[in-house]
PDB file of C-alpha atoms in Angstrom:
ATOM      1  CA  UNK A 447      67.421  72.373 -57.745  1.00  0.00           C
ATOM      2  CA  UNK A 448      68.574  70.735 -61.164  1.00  0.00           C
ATOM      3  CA  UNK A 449      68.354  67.393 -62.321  1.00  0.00           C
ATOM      4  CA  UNK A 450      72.222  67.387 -62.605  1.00  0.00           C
ATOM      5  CA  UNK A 451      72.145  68.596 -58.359  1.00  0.00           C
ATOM      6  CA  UNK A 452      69.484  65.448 -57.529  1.00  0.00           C
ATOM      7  CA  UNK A 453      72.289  62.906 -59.337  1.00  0.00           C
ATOM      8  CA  UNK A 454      74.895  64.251 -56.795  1.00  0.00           C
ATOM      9  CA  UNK A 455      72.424  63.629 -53.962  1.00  0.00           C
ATOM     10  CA  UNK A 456      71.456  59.846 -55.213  1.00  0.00           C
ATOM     11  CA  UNK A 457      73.037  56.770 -53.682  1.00  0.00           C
ATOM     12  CA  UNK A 458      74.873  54.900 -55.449  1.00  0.00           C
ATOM     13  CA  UNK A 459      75.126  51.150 -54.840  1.00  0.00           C
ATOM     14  CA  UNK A 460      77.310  49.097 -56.605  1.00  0.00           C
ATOM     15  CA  UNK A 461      77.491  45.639 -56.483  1.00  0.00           C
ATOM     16  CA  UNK A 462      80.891  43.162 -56.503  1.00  0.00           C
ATOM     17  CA  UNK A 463      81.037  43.430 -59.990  1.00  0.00           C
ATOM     18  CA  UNK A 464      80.668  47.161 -60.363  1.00  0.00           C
ATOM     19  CA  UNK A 465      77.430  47.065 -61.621  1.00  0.00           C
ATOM     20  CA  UNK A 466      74.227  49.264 -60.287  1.00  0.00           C
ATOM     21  CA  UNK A 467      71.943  48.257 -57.990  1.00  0.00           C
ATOM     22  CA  UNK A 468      69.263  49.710 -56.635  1.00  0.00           C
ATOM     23  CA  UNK A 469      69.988  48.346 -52.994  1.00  0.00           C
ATOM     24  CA  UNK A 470      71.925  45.832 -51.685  1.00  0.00           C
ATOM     25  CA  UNK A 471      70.382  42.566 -50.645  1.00  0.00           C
ATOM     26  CA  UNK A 472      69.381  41.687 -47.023  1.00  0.00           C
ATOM     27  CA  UNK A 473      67.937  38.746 -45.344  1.00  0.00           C
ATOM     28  CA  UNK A 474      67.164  37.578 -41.990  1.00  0.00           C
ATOM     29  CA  UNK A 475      68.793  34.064 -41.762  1.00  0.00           C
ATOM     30  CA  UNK A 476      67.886  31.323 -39.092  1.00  0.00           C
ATOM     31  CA  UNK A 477      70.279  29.043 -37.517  1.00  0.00           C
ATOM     32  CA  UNK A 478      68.365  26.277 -40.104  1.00  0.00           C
ATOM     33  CA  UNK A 479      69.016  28.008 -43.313  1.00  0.00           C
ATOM     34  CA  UNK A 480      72.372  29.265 -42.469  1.00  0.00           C
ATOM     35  CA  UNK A 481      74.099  26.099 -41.532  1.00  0.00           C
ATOM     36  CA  UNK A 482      72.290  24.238 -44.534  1.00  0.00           C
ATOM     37  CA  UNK A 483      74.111  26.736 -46.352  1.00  0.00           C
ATOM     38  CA  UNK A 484      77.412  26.390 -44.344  1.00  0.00           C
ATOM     39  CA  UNK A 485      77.534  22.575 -44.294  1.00  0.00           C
ATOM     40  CA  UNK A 486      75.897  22.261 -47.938  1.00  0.00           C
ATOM     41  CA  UNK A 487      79.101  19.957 -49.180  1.00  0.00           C
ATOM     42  CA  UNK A 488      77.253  17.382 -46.922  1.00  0.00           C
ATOM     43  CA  UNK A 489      73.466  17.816 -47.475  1.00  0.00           C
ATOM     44  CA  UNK A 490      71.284  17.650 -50.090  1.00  0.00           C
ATOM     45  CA  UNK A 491      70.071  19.687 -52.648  1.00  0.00           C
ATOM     46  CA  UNK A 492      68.204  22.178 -49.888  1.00  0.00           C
ATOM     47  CA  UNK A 493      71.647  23.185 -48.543  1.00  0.00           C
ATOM     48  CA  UNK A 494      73.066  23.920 -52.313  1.00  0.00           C
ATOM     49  CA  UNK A 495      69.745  26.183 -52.595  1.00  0.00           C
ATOM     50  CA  UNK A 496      70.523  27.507 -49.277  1.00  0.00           C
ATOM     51  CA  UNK A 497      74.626  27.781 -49.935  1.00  0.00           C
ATOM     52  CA  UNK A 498      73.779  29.590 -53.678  1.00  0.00           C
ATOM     53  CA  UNK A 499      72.149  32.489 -51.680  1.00  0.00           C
ATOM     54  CA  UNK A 500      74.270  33.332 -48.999  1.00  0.00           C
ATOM     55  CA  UNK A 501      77.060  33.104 -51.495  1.00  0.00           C
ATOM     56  CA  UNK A 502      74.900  35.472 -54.037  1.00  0.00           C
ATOM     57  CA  UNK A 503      74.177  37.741 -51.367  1.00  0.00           C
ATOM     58  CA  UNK A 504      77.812  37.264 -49.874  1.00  0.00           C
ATOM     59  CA  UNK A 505      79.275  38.350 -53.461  1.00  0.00           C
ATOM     60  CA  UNK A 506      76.608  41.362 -54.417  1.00  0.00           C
ATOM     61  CA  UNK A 507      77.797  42.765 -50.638  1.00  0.00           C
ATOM     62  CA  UNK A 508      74.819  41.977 -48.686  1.00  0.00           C
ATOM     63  CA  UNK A 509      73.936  41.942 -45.291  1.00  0.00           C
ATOM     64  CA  UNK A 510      72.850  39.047 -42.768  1.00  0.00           C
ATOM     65  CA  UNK A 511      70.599  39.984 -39.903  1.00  0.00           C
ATOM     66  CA  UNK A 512      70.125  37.849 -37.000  1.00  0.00           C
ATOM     67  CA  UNK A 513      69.067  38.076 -33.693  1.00  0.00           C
ATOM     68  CA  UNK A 514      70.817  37.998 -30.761  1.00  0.00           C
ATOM     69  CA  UNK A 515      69.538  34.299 -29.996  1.00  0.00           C
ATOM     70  CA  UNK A 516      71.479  32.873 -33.897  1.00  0.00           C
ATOM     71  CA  UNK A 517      74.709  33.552 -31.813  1.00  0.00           C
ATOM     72  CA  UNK A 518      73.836  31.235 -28.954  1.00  0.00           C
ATOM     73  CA  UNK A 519      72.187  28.698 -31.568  1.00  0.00           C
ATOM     74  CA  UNK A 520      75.654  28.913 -33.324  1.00  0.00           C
ATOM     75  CA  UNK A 521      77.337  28.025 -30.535  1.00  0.00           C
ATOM     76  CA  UNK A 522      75.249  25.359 -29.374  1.00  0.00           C
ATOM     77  CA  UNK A 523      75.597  23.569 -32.698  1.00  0.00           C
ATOM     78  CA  UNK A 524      79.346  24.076 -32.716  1.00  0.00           C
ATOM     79  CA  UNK A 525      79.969  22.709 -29.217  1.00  0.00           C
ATOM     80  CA  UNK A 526      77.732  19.628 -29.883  1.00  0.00           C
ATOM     81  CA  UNK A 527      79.536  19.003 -33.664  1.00  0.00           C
ATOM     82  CA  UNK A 528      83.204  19.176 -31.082  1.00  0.00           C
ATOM     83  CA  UNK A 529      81.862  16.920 -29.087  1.00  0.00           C
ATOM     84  CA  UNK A 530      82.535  13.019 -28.621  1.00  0.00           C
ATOM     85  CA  UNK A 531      79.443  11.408 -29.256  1.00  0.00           C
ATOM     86  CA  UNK A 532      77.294   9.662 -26.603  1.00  0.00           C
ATOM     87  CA  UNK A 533      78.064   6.358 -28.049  1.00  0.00           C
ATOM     88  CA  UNK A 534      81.731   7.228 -27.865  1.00  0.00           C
ATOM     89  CA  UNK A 535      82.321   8.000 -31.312  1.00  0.00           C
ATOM     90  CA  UNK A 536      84.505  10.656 -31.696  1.00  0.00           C
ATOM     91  CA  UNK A 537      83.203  14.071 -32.219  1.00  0.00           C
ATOM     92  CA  UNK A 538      82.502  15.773 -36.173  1.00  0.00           C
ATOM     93  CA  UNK A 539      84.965  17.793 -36.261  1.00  0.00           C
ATOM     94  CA  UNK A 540      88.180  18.814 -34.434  1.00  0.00           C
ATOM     95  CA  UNK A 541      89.034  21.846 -31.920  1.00  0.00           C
ATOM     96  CA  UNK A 542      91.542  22.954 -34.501  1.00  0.00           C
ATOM     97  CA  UNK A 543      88.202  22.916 -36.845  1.00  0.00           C
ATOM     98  CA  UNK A 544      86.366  23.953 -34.624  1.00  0.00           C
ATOM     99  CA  UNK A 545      88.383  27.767 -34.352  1.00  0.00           C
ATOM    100  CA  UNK A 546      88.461  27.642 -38.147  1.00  0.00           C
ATOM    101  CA  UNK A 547      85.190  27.516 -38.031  1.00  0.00           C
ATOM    102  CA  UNK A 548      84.365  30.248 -35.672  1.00  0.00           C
ATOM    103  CA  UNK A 549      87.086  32.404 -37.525  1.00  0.00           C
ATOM    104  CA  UNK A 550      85.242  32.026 -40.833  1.00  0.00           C
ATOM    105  CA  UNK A 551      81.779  33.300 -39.270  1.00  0.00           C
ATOM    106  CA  UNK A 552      82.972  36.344 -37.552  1.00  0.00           C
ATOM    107  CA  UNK A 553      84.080  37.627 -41.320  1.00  0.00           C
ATOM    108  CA  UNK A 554      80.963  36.685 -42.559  1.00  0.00           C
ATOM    109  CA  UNK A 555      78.655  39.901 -43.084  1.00  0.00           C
ATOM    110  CA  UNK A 556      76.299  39.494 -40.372  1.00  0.00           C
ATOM    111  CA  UNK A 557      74.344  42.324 -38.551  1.00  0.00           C
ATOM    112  CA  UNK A 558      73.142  41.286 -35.008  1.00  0.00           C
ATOM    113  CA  UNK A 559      70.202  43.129 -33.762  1.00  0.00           C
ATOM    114  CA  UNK A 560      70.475  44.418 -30.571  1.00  0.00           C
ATOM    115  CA  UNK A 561      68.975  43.467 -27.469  1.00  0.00           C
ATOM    116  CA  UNK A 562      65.162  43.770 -28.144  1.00  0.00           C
ATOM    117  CA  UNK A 563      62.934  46.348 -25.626  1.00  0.00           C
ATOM    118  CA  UNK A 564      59.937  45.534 -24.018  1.00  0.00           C
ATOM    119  CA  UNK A 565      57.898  46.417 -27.032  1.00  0.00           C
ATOM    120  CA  UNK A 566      59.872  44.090 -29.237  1.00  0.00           C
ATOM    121  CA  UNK A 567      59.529  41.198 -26.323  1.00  0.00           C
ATOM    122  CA  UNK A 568      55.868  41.639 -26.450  1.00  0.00           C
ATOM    123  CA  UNK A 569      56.195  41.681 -30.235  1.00  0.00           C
ATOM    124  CA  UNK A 570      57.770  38.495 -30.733  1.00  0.00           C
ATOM    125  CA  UNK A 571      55.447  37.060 -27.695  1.00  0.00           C
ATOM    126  CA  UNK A 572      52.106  38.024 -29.699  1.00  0.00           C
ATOM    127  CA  UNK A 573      53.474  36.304 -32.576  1.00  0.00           C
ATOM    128  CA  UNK A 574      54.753  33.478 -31.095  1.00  0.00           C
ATOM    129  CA  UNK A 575      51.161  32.889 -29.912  1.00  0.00           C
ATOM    130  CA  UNK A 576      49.370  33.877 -32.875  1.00  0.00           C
ATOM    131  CA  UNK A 577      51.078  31.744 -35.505  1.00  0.00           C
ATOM    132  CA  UNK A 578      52.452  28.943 -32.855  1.00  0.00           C
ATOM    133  CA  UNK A 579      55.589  29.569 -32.952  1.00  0.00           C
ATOM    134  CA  UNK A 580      58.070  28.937 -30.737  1.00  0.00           C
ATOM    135  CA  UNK A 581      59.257  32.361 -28.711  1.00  0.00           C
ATOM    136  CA  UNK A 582      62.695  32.633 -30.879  1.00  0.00           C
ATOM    137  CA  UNK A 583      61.591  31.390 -33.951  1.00  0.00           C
ATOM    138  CA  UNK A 584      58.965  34.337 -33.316  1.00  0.00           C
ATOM    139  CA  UNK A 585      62.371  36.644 -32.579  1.00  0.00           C
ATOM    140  CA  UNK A 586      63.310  36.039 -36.868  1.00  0.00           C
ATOM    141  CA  UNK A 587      60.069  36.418 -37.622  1.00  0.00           C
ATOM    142  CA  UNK A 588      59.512  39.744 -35.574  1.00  0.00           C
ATOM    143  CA  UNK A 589      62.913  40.940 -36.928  1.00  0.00           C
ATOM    144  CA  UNK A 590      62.044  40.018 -40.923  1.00  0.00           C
ATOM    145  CA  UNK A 591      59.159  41.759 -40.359  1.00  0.00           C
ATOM    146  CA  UNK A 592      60.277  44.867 -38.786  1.00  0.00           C
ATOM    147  CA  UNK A 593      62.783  45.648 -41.037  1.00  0.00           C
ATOM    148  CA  UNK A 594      60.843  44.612 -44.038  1.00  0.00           C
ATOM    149  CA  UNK A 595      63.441  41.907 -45.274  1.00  0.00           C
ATOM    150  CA  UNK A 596      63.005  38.502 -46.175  1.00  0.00           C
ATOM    151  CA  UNK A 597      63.372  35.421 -43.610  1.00  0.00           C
ATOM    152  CA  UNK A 598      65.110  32.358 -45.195  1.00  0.00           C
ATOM    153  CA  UNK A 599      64.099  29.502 -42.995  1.00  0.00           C
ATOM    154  CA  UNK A 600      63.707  25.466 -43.658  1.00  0.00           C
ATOM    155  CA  UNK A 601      61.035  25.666 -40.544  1.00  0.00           C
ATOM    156  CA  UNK A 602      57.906  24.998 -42.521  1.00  0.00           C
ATOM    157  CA  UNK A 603      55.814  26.227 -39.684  1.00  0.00           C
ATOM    158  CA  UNK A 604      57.501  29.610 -39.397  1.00  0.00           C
ATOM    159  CA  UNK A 605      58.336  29.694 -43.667  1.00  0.00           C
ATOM    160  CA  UNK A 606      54.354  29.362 -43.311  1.00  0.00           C
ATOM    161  CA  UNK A 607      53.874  32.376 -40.981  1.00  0.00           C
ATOM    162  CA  UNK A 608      56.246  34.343 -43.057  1.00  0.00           C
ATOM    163  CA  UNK A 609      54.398  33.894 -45.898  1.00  0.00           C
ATOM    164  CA  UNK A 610      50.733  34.547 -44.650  1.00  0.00           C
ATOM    165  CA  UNK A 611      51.789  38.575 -43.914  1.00  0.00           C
TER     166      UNK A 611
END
């Protein structure tokens, strides 16, 4: 084989711009980070940090992986932000907002993982117990780990565990 047949069988990523890369970034994202990031016209300078890299990674064509769990944190946080308040304040944002919302996440580049196995369970269940963790903030953890990506996260107890591997 020729060096002129191994240029053929190269990838070749290219990023937004058209330039090279030599892959294209990923990151496991917790429900934390990511609506930091999302909401970061109302935070502080954390949520710009957090709002610069999903819109790097956004723009080079990168991917977000999640667990299964982000989904039902997602929602959880939506539902609560459409509804009224327990002092009776009206709620953060409308319905009408509230499907905009929703729209704008499922064209966001984000891989769920699928349902874990029993060896994945027991996985996240060893580290959840070994770095006291809760059981899904073990599930990023597991999931950065396994697929050898980094885990953006304002948790300092599981940043902490993600940094100790």
């Amino acid at each position: 084989m020729t060096a002129e047949d191994n240029l053929f069988e190269r990838e070749i990523i290219v990023d937004a711009d058209g330039n090279e890369e030599e892959s294209l970034p990923v990151a496991v994202i917790d429900t934390s980070y990511f609506f930091s990031a999302v909401l970061a016209d109302f935070h502080d300078g954390k949520s710009q940090e957090a709002a610069a890299f999903l819109d790097e990674l956004i723009s080079k064509n990168g991917q977000i992986i999640v667990p299964q769990l982000f989904w039902f944190e997602v929602g959880n946080v939506l539902a609560n932000a459409a509804r009224p308040k327990r002092d009776g304040s009206p709620a953060r944002i409308t319905r009408v907002q509230l499907a905009a919302l929703e729209q704008s996440l499922s064209a966001l580049p984000i891989y769920t993982d699928p349902q874990p196995n029993s060896e994945i369970r027991l996985r996240i269940r060893d580290i959840a117990l070994s770095e006291n963790l809760t059981y899904y903030d073990a599930a990023y953890l597991e999931l950065a780990r396994r697929d050898n990506v980094p885990l953006k996260t304002w948790d300092g107890t599981l940043q902490k565990a993600y940094e100790t591997v």
